[in-house]
Amino acid sequence: MSVSISEDLVVFIDSYKNSKGSKSSSQVVEEALMLLREQDLENAYREADKEIECDWEVVAGDGLGDETW
């Protein structure tokens, strides 16, 4: 795979690699992509949680009180 990035990002990657002791520029890019993927997953879980909360409000209003539990 080959990608093109701006010179500013090349400088950032080199600087990050040197300051954090990364083995290679590829490792820096891989770490960045894993963080991006993690962020997307967190957002997806948040959205799914909102859907569950909406459904829960419907179920919670079915007439059962807390004392039932």
Tab-separated table of C-alpha atoms in Angstrom:
chain	number	residue	atom	x	y	z
A	1	MET	CA	0.000	0.000	0.000
A	2	SER	CA	1.175	3.482	-0.748
A	3	VAL	CA	-0.269	6.742	0.522
A	4	SER	CA	0.592	10.362	-0.070
A	5	ILE	CA	0.582	12.816	2.820
A	6	SER	CA	1.502	16.445	3.211
A	7	GLU	CA	5.009	17.475	4.180
A	8	ASP	CA	3.646	18.823	7.479
A	9	LEU	CA	2.402	15.356	8.402
A	10	VAL	CA	5.697	13.772	7.374
A	11	VAL	CA	7.501	16.149	9.734
A	12	PHE	CA	4.997	15.382	12.497
A	13	ILE	CA	5.364	11.628	12.019
A	14	ASP	CA	9.162	11.854	12.123
A	15	SER	CA	9.053	14.044	15.211
A	16	TYR	CA	6.564	11.751	16.946
A	17	LYS	CA	8.591	8.673	16.006
A	18	ASN	CA	11.757	10.141	17.486
A	19	SER	CA	10.175	11.517	20.650
A	20	LYS	CA	8.180	8.363	21.449
A	21	GLY	CA	10.792	5.840	20.381
A	22	SER	CA	8.650	4.257	17.702
A	23	LYS	CA	10.377	1.736	15.460
A	24	SER	CA	9.211	3.239	12.186
A	25	SER	CA	6.961	5.759	10.499
A	26	SER	CA	4.673	2.871	9.626
A	27	GLN	CA	4.254	2.102	13.315
A	28	VAL	CA	3.249	5.712	14.000
A	29	VAL	CA	0.676	5.643	11.197
A	30	GLU	CA	-0.634	2.262	12.391
A	31	GLU	CA	-1.071	3.587	15.939
A	32	ALA	CA	-2.911	6.636	14.604
A	33	LEU	CA	-5.237	4.471	12.532
A	34	MET	CA	-5.956	2.183	15.483
A	35	LEU	CA	-6.889	5.242	17.568
A	36	LEU	CA	-9.159	6.448	14.772
A	37	ARG	CA	-10.838	3.037	14.595
A	38	GLU	CA	-11.256	3.020	18.383
A	39	GLN	CA	-12.854	6.461	18.236
A	40	ASP	CA	-15.315	5.269	15.568
A	41	LEU	CA	-16.205	2.225	17.679
A	42	GLU	CA	-16.784	4.399	20.745
A	43	ASN	CA	-19.097	6.642	18.723
A	44	ALA	CA	-20.978	3.617	17.397
A	45	TYR	CA	-21.431	2.252	20.929
A	46	ARG	CA	-22.688	5.646	22.113
A	47	GLU	CA	-25.256	5.727	19.308
A	48	ALA	CA	-26.355	2.170	20.086
A	49	ASP	CA	-26.671	3.072	23.765
A	50	LYS	CA	-28.950	5.991	22.878
A	51	GLU	CA	-31.214	3.614	20.944
A	52	ILE	CA	-31.348	1.223	23.896
A	53	GLU	CA	-32.151	4.080	26.297
A	54	CYS	CA	-35.083	5.115	24.094
A	55	ASP	CA	-36.379	1.543	23.996
A	56	TRP	CA	-35.875	1.199	27.736
A	57	GLU	CA	-38.111	4.201	28.419
A	58	VAL	CA	-40.943	2.421	26.599
A	59	VAL	CA	-40.385	-0.794	28.550
A	60	ALA	CA	-39.907	0.991	31.867
A	61	GLY	CA	-43.304	2.613	31.471
A	62	ASP	CA	-45.145	-0.715	31.244
A	63	GLY	CA	-46.703	-0.297	34.668
A	64	LEU	CA	-44.163	-2.109	36.798
A	65	GLY	CA	-42.813	-0.076	39.653
A	66	ASP	CA	-39.432	-0.282	41.308
A	67	GLU	CA	-40.972	-2.111	44.258
A	68	THR	CA	-41.699	-5.079	41.979
A	69	TRP	CA	-38.001	-5.839	41.792
